[in-house]
Coordinates of N, CA and C in Angstrom, one line a residue:
M269 N 114.0 -22.4 -183.7 CA 113.2 -22.3 -183.1 C 112.7 -20.6 -182.5
N270 N 112.2 -19.6 -182.2 CA 112.6 -19.1 -181.5 C 112.3 -19.1 -179.9
D271 N 113.4 -17.9 -179.2 CA 113.2 -18.0 -177.8 C 114.1 -20.1 -177.3
S272 N 114.7 -20.3 -177.4 CA 115.5 -21.1 -177.2 C 116.8 -21.4 -176.9
L273 N 116.6 -21.3 -176.5 CA 118.4 -22.5 -175.8 C 119.2 -23.2 -177.1
G274 N 118.0 -23.9 -177.8 CA 119.2 -25.4 -177.8 C 119.0 -26.2 -177.0
T275 N 118.6 -26.7 -176.1 CA 118.6 -27.9 -175.8 C 118.1 -29.2 -175.8
P276 N 118.8 -30.3 -175.8 CA 118.7 -31.3 -176.4 C 117.5 -31.6 -176.0
Q277 N 116.3 -32.6 -177.1 CA 115.0 -32.7 -178.3 C 114.6 -33.8 -177.0
H278 N 115.6 -34.5 -175.8 CA 115.4 -35.6 -175.1 C 115.7 -35.7 -173.7
G279 N 115.2 -34.5 -173.0 CA 116.2 -34.5 -171.5 C 115.5 -36.4 -171.0
G280 N 116.9 -35.9 -169.6 CA 115.8 -36.8 -168.6 C 116.0 -36.4 -167.3
A281 N 114.6 -34.9 -167.7 CA 114.7 -34.8 -166.2 C 113.5 -35.7 -165.6
V282 N 112.7 -35.5 -164.5 CA 111.4 -35.8 -164.4 C 110.5 -35.2 -164.9
P283 N 109.4 -36.6 -165.2 CA 108.2 -35.3 -165.7 C 107.6 -34.5 -164.8
G284 N 107.6 -33.3 -165.9 CA 106.4 -32.5 -164.4 C 107.9 -31.7 -163.5
H285 N 108.3 -31.5 -164.4 CA 110.0 -30.8 -163.0 C 110.4 -30.2 -164.5
A286 N 111.0 -28.4 -164.6 CA 111.6 -28.2 -165.4 C 113.1 -28.5 -165.3
R287 N 114.2 -28.7 -166.3 CA 115.3 -29.1 -165.9 C 115.6 -27.6 -165.3
R288 N 117.0 -28.1 -164.3 CA 117.9 -27.7 -163.5 C 119.3 -27.8 -163.5
G289 N 120.0 -26.6 -163.5 CA 121.1 -26.6 -164.1 C 121.7 -26.5 -162.7
P290 N 122.9 -26.4 -162.1 CA 123.8 -26.8 -161.1 C 123.3 -25.2 -159.7
G291 N 123.2 -25.2 -159.0 CA 123.3 -23.7 -158.5 C 121.9 -24.0 -157.4
R292 N 122.0 -22.7 -156.9 CA 120.9 -22.8 -155.4 C 119.5 -23.7 -155.7
P293 N 118.2 -24.2 -155.2 CA 117.2 -24.7 -156.0 C 116.6 -23.1 -155.8
R294 N 115.1 -23.6 -156.8 CA 114.8 -22.8 -157.5 C 113.6 -22.5 -155.6
S295 N 113.4 -21.3 -155.6 CA 112.8 -20.2 -154.8 C 111.0 -20.9 -155.7
E296 N 110.2 -21.6 -154.3 CA 108.8 -21.4 -154.9 C 108.0 -20.6 -155.6
Q297 N 107.7 -19.2 -154.1 CA 107.5 -18.1 -154.4 C 107.9 -17.9 -156.4
A298 N 108.9 -17.5 -156.2 CA 109.3 -16.8 -157.7 C 108.9 -18.4 -159.1
R299 N 109.1 -19.3 -158.2 CA 108.9 -20.4 -159.2 C 106.7 -20.3 -159.9
R300 N 106.0 -20.3 -158.6 CA 104.8 -19.8 -158.5 C 104.3 -18.5 -159.7
A301 N 104.7 -17.4 -159.4 CA 105.2 -16.1 -160.7 C 105.2 -15.9 -161.4
V302 N 106.1 -17.3 -162.1 CA 107.1 -17.1 -163.0 C 105.9 -18.0 -163.8
L303 N 105.2 -19.1 -163.4 CA 104.3 -20.0 -163.8 C 102.8 -19.0 -164.1
K304 N 102.2 -18.0 -162.8 CA 101.1 -17.5 -163.1 C 101.4 -15.9 -163.9
A305 N 102.4 -15.2 -164.5 CA 102.3 -14.9 -165.9 C 102.8 -15.6 -166.8
S306 N 103.5 -17.0 -166.7 CA 103.3 -17.5 -168.2 C 102.2 -17.9 -168.4
M307 N 101.1 -18.7 -167.6 CA 99.6 -18.4 -168.0 C 98.6 -17.7 -168.3
E308 N 99.0 -16.3 -167.4 CA 97.9 -15.0 -167.8 C 98.4 -14.7 -169.3
L309 N 99.3 -14.8 -169.6 CA 100.4 -14.3 -171.6 C 99.9 -15.3 -172.4
L310 N 99.7 -16.5 -172.2 CA 99.5 -17.2 -172.6 C 98.1 -17.0 -173.5
Q311 N 97.1 -16.7 -172.5 CA 95.8 -16.2 -172.8 C 95.2 -14.7 -173.3
Q312 N 96.8 -13.9 -172.8 CA 96.3 -12.8 -173.9 C 96.8 -12.6 -175.1
G313 N 97.5 -13.2 -175.4 CA 98.4 -13.6 -176.6 C 98.6 -14.3 -177.2
G314 N 98.5 -15.8 -176.7 CA 98.9 -16.9 -177.2 C 100.8 -17.0 -176.8
L315 N 100.7 -18.5 -176.8 CA 101.6 -18.9 -176.9 C 103.2 -18.6 -178.0
R316 N 102.7 -18.5 -179.5 CA 103.6 -17.5 -180.2 C 104.3 -17.0 -179.1
A317 N 103.1 -15.6 -179.7 CA 102.7 -13.8 -179.3 C 103.8 -14.0 -177.7
M318 N 104.4 -14.3 -176.9 CA 104.7 -14.9 -175.5 C 106.0 -15.1 -175.5
T319 N 106.7 -14.3 -175.3 CA 108.7 -13.8 -175.0 C 109.1 -14.5 -173.4
T320 N 110.0 -14.8 -173.0 CA 110.5 -15.0 -172.4 C 111.0 -13.5 -171.0
D321 N 110.9 -12.5 -172.3 CA 110.8 -11.2 -171.7 C 110.3 -10.5 -171.0
Q322 N 108.6 -11.4 -171.3 CA 107.5 -11.0 -171.3 C 107.4 -11.9 -169.7
I323 N 107.6 -12.6 -169.6 CA 107.4 -13.3 -168.8 C 108.2 -13.0 -167.6
A324 N 109.8 -12.4 -167.7 CA 110.2 -11.7 -166.4 C 110.2 -10.4 -166.2
S325 N 109.2 -9.6 -166.8 CA 108.7 -8.0 -166.7 C 107.1 -8.7 -166.3
R326 N 106.9 -9.5 -166.7 CA 105.4 -9.8 -165.5 C 105.9 -10.2 -164.1
S327 N 106.8 -11.6 -164.2 CA 107.1 -12.0 -163.4 C 107.7 -11.4 -162.2
G328 N 108.6 -10.5 -161.7 CA 110.0 -10.0 -161.7 C 110.6 -10.9 -161.0
V329 N 110.7 -12.3 -162.0 CA 112.1 -13.0 -161.9 C 112.7 -12.8 -163.3
S330 N 114.5 -12.3 -162.6 CA 114.8 -12.3 -163.9 C 115.5 -12.9 -165.1
K331 N 115.1 -12.8 -166.4 CA 114.7 -13.6 -167.2 C 116.2 -14.1 -167.3
A332 N 117.4 -14.1 -166.9 CA 118.9 -15.2 -166.2 C 118.1 -16.6 -165.5
T333 N 117.6 -16.3 -164.7 CA 117.5 -16.6 -163.6 C 115.6 -17.9 -164.1
I334 N 114.7 -17.3 -165.1 CA 113.9 -18.8 -165.3 C 114.6 -19.2 -166.7
Y335 N 116.1 -18.7 -166.7 CA 116.9 -19.9 -168.1 C 118.0 -21.1 -167.7
K336 N 117.8 -20.2 -166.1 CA 118.1 -20.9 -165.3 C 117.7 -22.5 -164.4
W337 N 116.4 -22.3 -164.9 CA 115.3 -23.4 -164.4 C 114.9 -24.3 -165.4
W338 N 114.7 -23.0 -166.5 CA 113.9 -23.0 -167.5 C 114.9 -23.8 -169.2
P339 N 114.9 -24.2 -170.4 CA 115.4 -24.3 -171.2 C 114.9 -23.2 -172.4
N340 N 113.5 -22.9 -172.5 CA 112.7 -22.7 -173.3 C 111.6 -21.8 -172.8
K341 N 110.4 -20.6 -173.7 CA 110.0 -20.0 -173.5 C 108.4 -21.8 -172.8
Y342 N 108.9 -23.4 -174.1 CA 107.5 -24.0 -173.9 C 107.9 -25.3 -172.9
A343 N 109.2 -24.8 -172.1 CA 109.5 -25.7 -171.3 C 108.6 -24.9 -170.2
V344 N 108.3 -23.4 -169.4 CA 107.9 -22.9 -169.2 C 105.7 -23.3 -169.1
A345 N 105.9 -23.4 -170.4 CA 104.2 -23.2 -170.7 C 103.8 -24.6 -170.2
A346 N 104.5 -25.7 -170.9 CA 104.1 -27.2 -170.1 C 104.3 -26.7 -168.5
E347 N 104.9 -26.7 -168.4 CA 105.1 -27.2 -166.2 C 103.8 -25.9 -166.0
A348 N 103.4 -25.0 -166.9 CA 102.5 -23.6 -166.3 C 101.3 -24.5 -167.0
F349 N 100.8 -25.4 -167.9 CA 99.9 -25.9 -167.9 C 99.9 -27.6 -166.8
L350 N 100.4 -28.0 -167.0 CA 100.4 -29.1 -166.0 C 100.1 -28.7 -164.4
T351 N 100.7 -27.9 -164.2 CA 100.2 -26.9 -162.8 C 98.6 -27.4 -162.5
Q352 N 98.5 -26.5 -163.6 CA 96.4 -26.2 -163.7 C 95.8 -27.5 -163.7
M353 N 96.6 -28.4 -165.0 CA 95.8 -29.2 -164.9 C 95.5 -29.7 -163.7
F354 N 96.8 -30.2 -162.8 CA 96.5 -31.6 -161.8 C 95.0 -30.5 -160.9
A355 N 95.9 -29.2 -161.0 CA 94.5 -28.5 -159.8 C 93.6 -28.6 -160.5
E356 N 92.8 -28.5 -161.8 CA 91.5 -29.1 -162.3 C 91.8 -30.6 -161.9
S357 N 92.4 -31.8 -162.3 CA 91.8 -32.6 -162.1 C 93.1 -33.6 -161.2
P358 N 92.9 -33.5 -160.0 CA 93.7 -34.0 -159.8 C 94.0 -36.2 -159.5
D359 N 94.3 -36.8 -158.6 CA 94.3 -37.9 -157.7 C 94.0 -38.1 -157.2
S360 N 92.2 -38.7 -157.4 CA 91.4 -38.8 -155.9 C 91.1 -39.7 -155.0
D361 N 91.8 -40.7 -155.7 CA 91.9 -42.0 -154.8 C 90.4 -42.1 -154.0
T362 N 89.3 -42.6 -154.3 CA 88.1 -42.6 -154.2 C 87.5 -44.3 -153.4
G363 N 88.9 -44.9 -154.1 CA 88.3 -46.5 -153.0 C 87.9 -47.1 -154.9
S364 N 87.6 -46.2 -155.7 CA 86.6 -46.6 -157.2 C 87.4 -46.3 -158.3
A365 N 88.2 -47.9 -159.4 CA 88.8 -46.5 -160.2 C 88.1 -45.6 -161.3
Y366 N 86.6 -46.3 -161.2 CA 85.6 -46.1 -161.7 C 85.8 -44.5 -161.8
E367 N 85.2 -44.6 -160.0 CA 84.9 -42.9 -160.0 C 86.7 -41.9 -160.6
D368 N 87.4 -43.1 -159.6 CA 88.6 -41.8 -160.0 C 88.9 -41.3 -162.0
F369 N 88.3 -42.8 -162.6 CA 88.7 -41.8 -164.0 C 87.8 -40.9 -164.2
R370 N 86.4 -40.8 -164.0 CA 85.3 -39.9 -164.0 C 86.5 -38.6 -163.6
I371 N 86.1 -38.4 -162.6 CA 86.8 -37.5 -161.9 C 87.7 -36.9 -162.1
A372 N 88.4 -37.7 -163.1 CA 90.1 -37.3 -163.6 C 89.7 -36.6 -165.3
V373 N 88.4 -37.3 -165.6 CA 88.5 -37.5 -167.3 C 87.5 -35.7 -167.7
R374 N 86.7 -35.7 -166.2 CA 85.7 -34.6 -166.2 C 87.3 -33.1 -166.0
G375 N 87.9 -34.0 -164.9 CA 89.5 -32.5 -164.9 C 89.3 -31.8 -166.6
M376 N 89.8 -32.8 -166.5 CA 90.4 -32.4 -168.1 C 89.9 -32.1 -169.4
V377 N 88.7 -32.6 -169.1 CA 87.7 -31.5 -169.9 C 87.3 -30.1 -169.6
R378 N 87.2 -30.1 -167.9 CA 87.4 -29.2 -167.3 C 88.4 -27.6 -168.0
F379 N 89.2 -28.7 -168.3 CA 90.7 -27.7 -168.7 C 90.6 -27.6 -170.8
Y380 N 90.6 -28.5 -171.2 CA 90.1 -28.7 -172.5 C 89.0 -27.0 -172.3
A381 N 88.0 -27.6 -172.0 CA 86.3 -26.2 -172.5 C 87.0 -25.0 -171.3
S382 N 88.4 -24.6 -171.2 CA 88.5 -23.5 -170.6 C 89.8 -22.7 -171.8
P383 N 89.9 -20.8 -171.0 CA 90.4 -20.1 -172.1 C 92.2 -21.4 -172.2
S384 N 92.1 -21.5 -170.8 CA 93.9 -21.7 -171.1 C 93.7 -23.4 -172.3
G385 N 92.3 -24.0 -172.4 CA 92.9 -25.1 -173.6 C 92.8 -24.7 -174.6
R386 N 92.7 -23.4 -175.0 CA 92.6 -23.2 -175.9 C 94.1 -22.8 -176.8
V387 N 94.5 -22.5 -175.3 CA 95.9 -21.8 -175.3 C 97.3 -23.4 -175.8
F388 N 96.8 -24.4 -174.2 CA 97.1 -25.9 -175.4 C 97.0 -26.2 -176.4
A389 N 95.8 -25.9 -177.3 CA 95.7 -26.5 -178.9 C 96.8 -25.8 -179.4
Q390 N 97.1 -24.9 -178.8 CA 98.4 -24.2 -179.8 C 99.2 -24.8 -179.4
L391 N 100.2 -25.2 -178.5 CA 101.1 -25.8 -178.4 C 100.7 -27.4 -178.7
V392 N 100.0 -28.1 -178.6 CA 99.8 -29.4 -179.6 C 99.8 -28.9 -180.8
A393 N 99.8 -28.7 -181.5 CA 100.0 -28.0 -182.8 C 101.1 -27.4 -182.9
E394 N 101.9 -26.6 -182.6 CA 103.0 -26.4 -182.8 C 104.2 -27.6 -182.4
S395 N 103.9 -28.4 -181.8 CA 104.2 -30.0 -181.3 C 105.1 -30.6 -182.1
Q396 N 103.6 -30.4 -183.8 CA 103.7 -31.6 -185.0 C 105.0 -31.1 -185.4
S397 N 105.1 -29.3 -185.7 CA 106.4 -28.7 -186.3 C 107.6 -28.8 -185.7
D398 N 107.9 -28.3 -184.5 CA 108.5 -27.9 -183.8 C 109.6 -29.3 -183.1
P399 N 110.4 -30.4 -183.2 CA 110.6 -31.3 -182.3 C 111.0 -30.9 -181.0
V400 N 111.4 -29.5 -180.6 CA 111.6 -29.0 -179.4 C 110.4 -29.2 -178.4
V401 N 109.9 -28.3 -179.1 CA 108.1 -28.5 -178.5 C 107.5 -29.4 -178.8
A402 N 107.6 -31.0 -179.2 CA 107.5 -31.7 -178.8 C 107.7 -32.7 -177.7
A403 N 109.1 -32.4 -177.4 CA 109.5 -33.3 -176.2 C 109.2 -32.6 -175.0
E404 N 108.7 -31.3 -175.1 CA 108.3 -30.6 -174.0 C 107.8 -30.9 -173.9
L405 N 106.2 -31.4 -174.3 CA 105.2 -31.5 -174.6 C 105.0 -33.2 -174.5
R406 N 106.2 -33.7 -174.7 CA 105.3 -35.8 -174.2 C 106.2 -36.0 -173.0
D407 N 107.6 -34.8 -172.8 CA 107.8 -36.3 -171.6 C 108.0 -35.4 -170.3
H408 N 107.5 -33.8 -170.6 CA 107.3 -33.2 -168.9 C 105.7 -33.2 -168.6
L409 N 104.7 -32.6 -170.0 CA 103.1 -32.7 -170.0 C 102.6 -33.9 -169.5
I410 N 102.8 -34.3 -170.6 CA 102.0 -35.8 -171.3 C 102.3 -36.8 -170.4
G411 N 103.5 -36.6 -169.9 CA 104.3 -38.4 -169.2 C 103.5 -38.1 -167.9
S412 N 103.9 -36.8 -167.8 CA 103.7 -36.8 -166.2 C 101.9 -36.7 -165.5
R413 N 101.2 -36.6 -167.0 CA 99.4 -37.1 -166.5 C 99.5 -38.4 -167.0
R414 N 100.1 -39.3 -167.3 CA 100.3 -40.5 -167.7 C 100.5 -41.3 -167.0
A415 N 101.0 -40.5 -166.1 CA 102.1 -41.5 -164.9 C 100.8 -41.4 -164.1
L416 N 100.1 -40.4 -164.3 CA 98.5 -40.1 -162.9 C 97.6 -41.0 -162.8
V417 N 97.5 -41.2 -164.4 CA 96.4 -42.8 -165.1 C 96.9 -43.9 -164.6
R418 N 98.2 -44.2 -164.1 CA 98.8 -45.4 -164.3 C 98.0 -45.4 -162.9
A419 N 98.4 -44.8 -162.0 CA 98.8 -45.1 -161.3 C 96.5 -46.1 -160.3
I420 N 96.4 -45.5 -161.2 CA 94.5 -44.9 -161.2 C 94.4 -45.6 -161.4
W421 N 95.3 -47.0 -162.9 CA 94.7 -48.2 -163.3 C 95.5 -49.6 -162.5
A422 N 96.1 -48.8 -161.9 CA 97.7 -49.9 -161.2 C 96.7 -51.0 -159.7
R423 N 95.7 -49.2 -159.5 CA 95.2 -49.0 -157.7 C 94.0 -50.6 -158.3
G424 N 93.8 -50.3 -159.7 CA 91.5 -50.5 -159.8 C 92.2 -52.3 -160.5
V425 N 93.3 -52.6 -161.3 CA 93.8 -53.5 -161.0 C 93.8 -54.8 -159.9
D426 N 94.6 -54.0 -158.2 CA 94.7 -54.9 -157.9 C 93.8 -55.4 -157.7
R427 N 92.7 -54.1 -157.5 CA 91.8 -54.2 -156.5 C 90.2 -55.9 -156.8
G428 N 90.6 -55.7 -158.5 CA 90.0 -56.7 -159.5 C 88.7 -55.9 -160.3
E429 N 89.2 -54.2 -160.9 CA 87.8 -53.9 -161.6 C 88.2 -53.8 -162.3
L430 N 89.4 -54.0 -162.8 CA 90.4 -53.9 -164.0 C 90.5 -55.2 -164.1
R431 N 90.3 -55.1 -166.2 CA 91.0 -55.7 -167.0 C 92.9 -56.1 -166.0
A432 N 93.5 -57.1 -166.2 CA 94.7 -57.2 -165.1 C 95.2 -57.9 -167.1
D433 N 94.5 -58.3 -168.0 CA 94.8 -58.8 -169.6 C 95.0 -57.5 -170.6
V434 N 94.7 -56.3 -170.3 CA 94.7 -55.3 -171.4 C 96.0 -54.3 -170.9
D435 N 96.0 -54.3 -172.1 CA 97.7 -53.2 -172.2 C 97.1 -51.2 -171.1
P436 N 97.5 -51.3 -170.3 CA 97.5 -49.5 -169.7 C 97.8 -48.7 -170.6
E437 N 98.7 -48.7 -171.5 CA 98.8 -47.7 -172.1 C 97.8 -47.4 -173.6
V438 N 96.9 -48.7 -173.6 CA 96.0 -48.6 -174.3 C 94.2 -48.2 -174.0
A439 N 94.8 -48.7 -173.1 CA 93.2 -48.2 -171.9 C 93.3 -46.7 -170.7
I440 N 94.4 -45.8 -171.6 CA 95.0 -44.9 -170.7 C 94.4 -43.6 -172.5
D441 N 94.7 -44.1 -173.6 CA 94.2 -43.9 -175.3 C 93.0 -43.8 -175.2
L442 N 91.9 -44.9 -174.6 CA 90.8 -45.0 -174.5 C 90.1 -44.0 -173.9
L443 N 90.5 -44.0 -172.8 CA 90.0 -42.7 -171.9 C 89.7 -41.4 -171.6
F444 N 91.5 -40.8 -172.5 CA 91.9 -39.7 -172.7 C 91.9 -39.1 -173.5
G445 N 92.0 -40.2 -174.5 CA 92.0 -39.2 -176.4 C 90.9 -38.8 -176.7
P446 N 89.6 -39.3 -176.0 CA 87.9 -38.8 -177.0 C 88.6 -37.2 -176.6
A447 N 88.8 -36.7 -174.8 CA 88.2 -35.4 -174.8 C 89.6 -34.9 -176.1
I448 N 90.9 -34.7 -175.9 CA 91.5 -34.6 -176.9 C 91.5 -34.3 -178.3
Y449 N 90.9 -35.4 -178.5 CA 90.5 -35.6 -180.0 C 89.1 -34.1 -180.6
R450 N 88.5 -33.8 -178.7 CA 87.3 -33.0 -179.7 C 88.3 -31.3 -179.7
L451 N 89.1 -31.9 -178.4 CA 89.2 -30.4 -178.4 C 89.3 -30.2 -179.1
I452 N 91.2 -30.6 -180.3 CA 91.1 -30.6 -181.6 C 90.7 -30.5 -183.1
A453 N 89.0 -31.0 -183.1 CA 88.4 -31.6 -184.0 C 87.6 -29.9 -183.8
G454 N 87.2 -30.0 -182.5 CA 85.8 -29.9 -181.7 C 84.2 -29.8 -182.2
H455 N 84.1 -30.8 -182.9 CA 82.8 -32.0 -183.4 C 82.2 -32.0 -182.2
A456 N 82.6 -32.1 -181.1 CA 81.2 -32.5 -180.0 C 81.8 -31.7 -179.0
P457 N 81.0 -31.8 -178.4 CA 80.8 -31.3 -176.7 C 82.4 -31.3 -175.7
L458 N 82.8 -30.7 -174.7 CA 83.7 -31.0 -174.2 C 83.0 -30.3 -172.7
D459 N 82.0 -30.9 -172.2 CA 81.2 -30.5 -171.2 C 80.6 -32.8 -170.1
E460 N 81.0 -32.0 -169.2 CA 81.2 -33.3 -167.8 C 79.9 -34.4 -168.5
A461 N 78.9 -33.9 -168.8 CA 78.0 -35.4 -169.8 C 79.0 -35.9 -170.6
A462 N 80.0 -35.5 -171.9 CA 80.6 -35.8 -172.0 C 81.8 -36.6 -171.8
A463 N 82.4 -36.0 -170.5 CA 82.7 -37.0 -169.7 C 83.1 -37.6 -168.9
D464 N 81.7 -38.2 -168.8 CA 80.3 -39.0 -167.6 C 81.1 -40.4 -169.0
E465 N 80.5 -40.0 -170.5 CA 79.5 -40.9 -171.6 C 80.6 -41.5 -172.0
I466 N 82.1 -40.5 -171.5 CA 83.5 -41.1 -172.6 C 84.2 -42.3 -171.4
V467 N 83.9 -42.2 -170.4 CA 84.5 -42.7 -168.8 C 83.2 -44.6 -169.1
R468 N 82.2 -44.3 -169.1 CA 80.6 -45.3 -169.1 C 81.5 -46.5 -170.4
T469 N 81.2 -45.6 -171.3 CA 81.5 -46.6 -172.6 C 82.9 -47.4 -172.5
A470 N 83.7 -46.3 -172.4 CA 85.2 -46.8 -172.5 C 85.6 -48.4 -170.9
M471 N 84.6 -48.2 -170.2 CA 84.6 -49.0 -168.8 C 83.6 -50.1 -169.3
R472 N 82.9 -50.1 -170.3 CA 82.3 -51.4 -170.8 C 83.6 -51.9 -171.2
G473 N 84.5 -52.2 -171.5 CA 85.4 -52.8 -172.1 C 86.6 -52.9 -171.1
L474 N 87.3 -52.6 -170.4 CA 87.7 -52.6 -169.1 C 87.5 -52.8 -167.8
A475 N 86.7 -53.1 -167.8 CA 86.4 -53.4 -166.0 C 86.5 -54.9 -166.3
G476 N 86.9 -55.3 -164.8 CA 87.1 -56.8 -164.9 C 86.0 -57.3 -164.3

């Protein structure tokens, strides 16, 4: 695989955070510059075309520093996508699991329907043939998003809104799987009306 440091396929890092070696902590300003530059490059040329040299040039952060914080360009892309996903679809904690899920799925649909979503689909496609990309996608990006949704689920179960006998992992798939299926297959709309219908339909079987 190009642009990789040959890191292990399965890292032990906290989901959503790049693996870092010993040394000084990351500068938040530099981190944001790298992620902003990466997202711009991804939208302009796509995942395969983006290189670490380009990220360094555009962000003003040295290539050596980037490699100290992220093992490869796919890890940078995963964190860039994750940052945007959390901005689009935060944990609102409205006091209603139904409303929290509706807001979260709407946010995911907005992301998938955007130019960033089309590039994200490239990352998903790349993960099917590259185990390192698959690990970055699963362990950092998807893992972090699912952790957020588990928190919504747990609150709903505690309040008696959701069925305690349902496997939360299956429930998450029911709620969020249709959106990514529509992104990949392109067979149906990705809009707020679709998001609302997905949540409404899923909750018929999940509500307590």
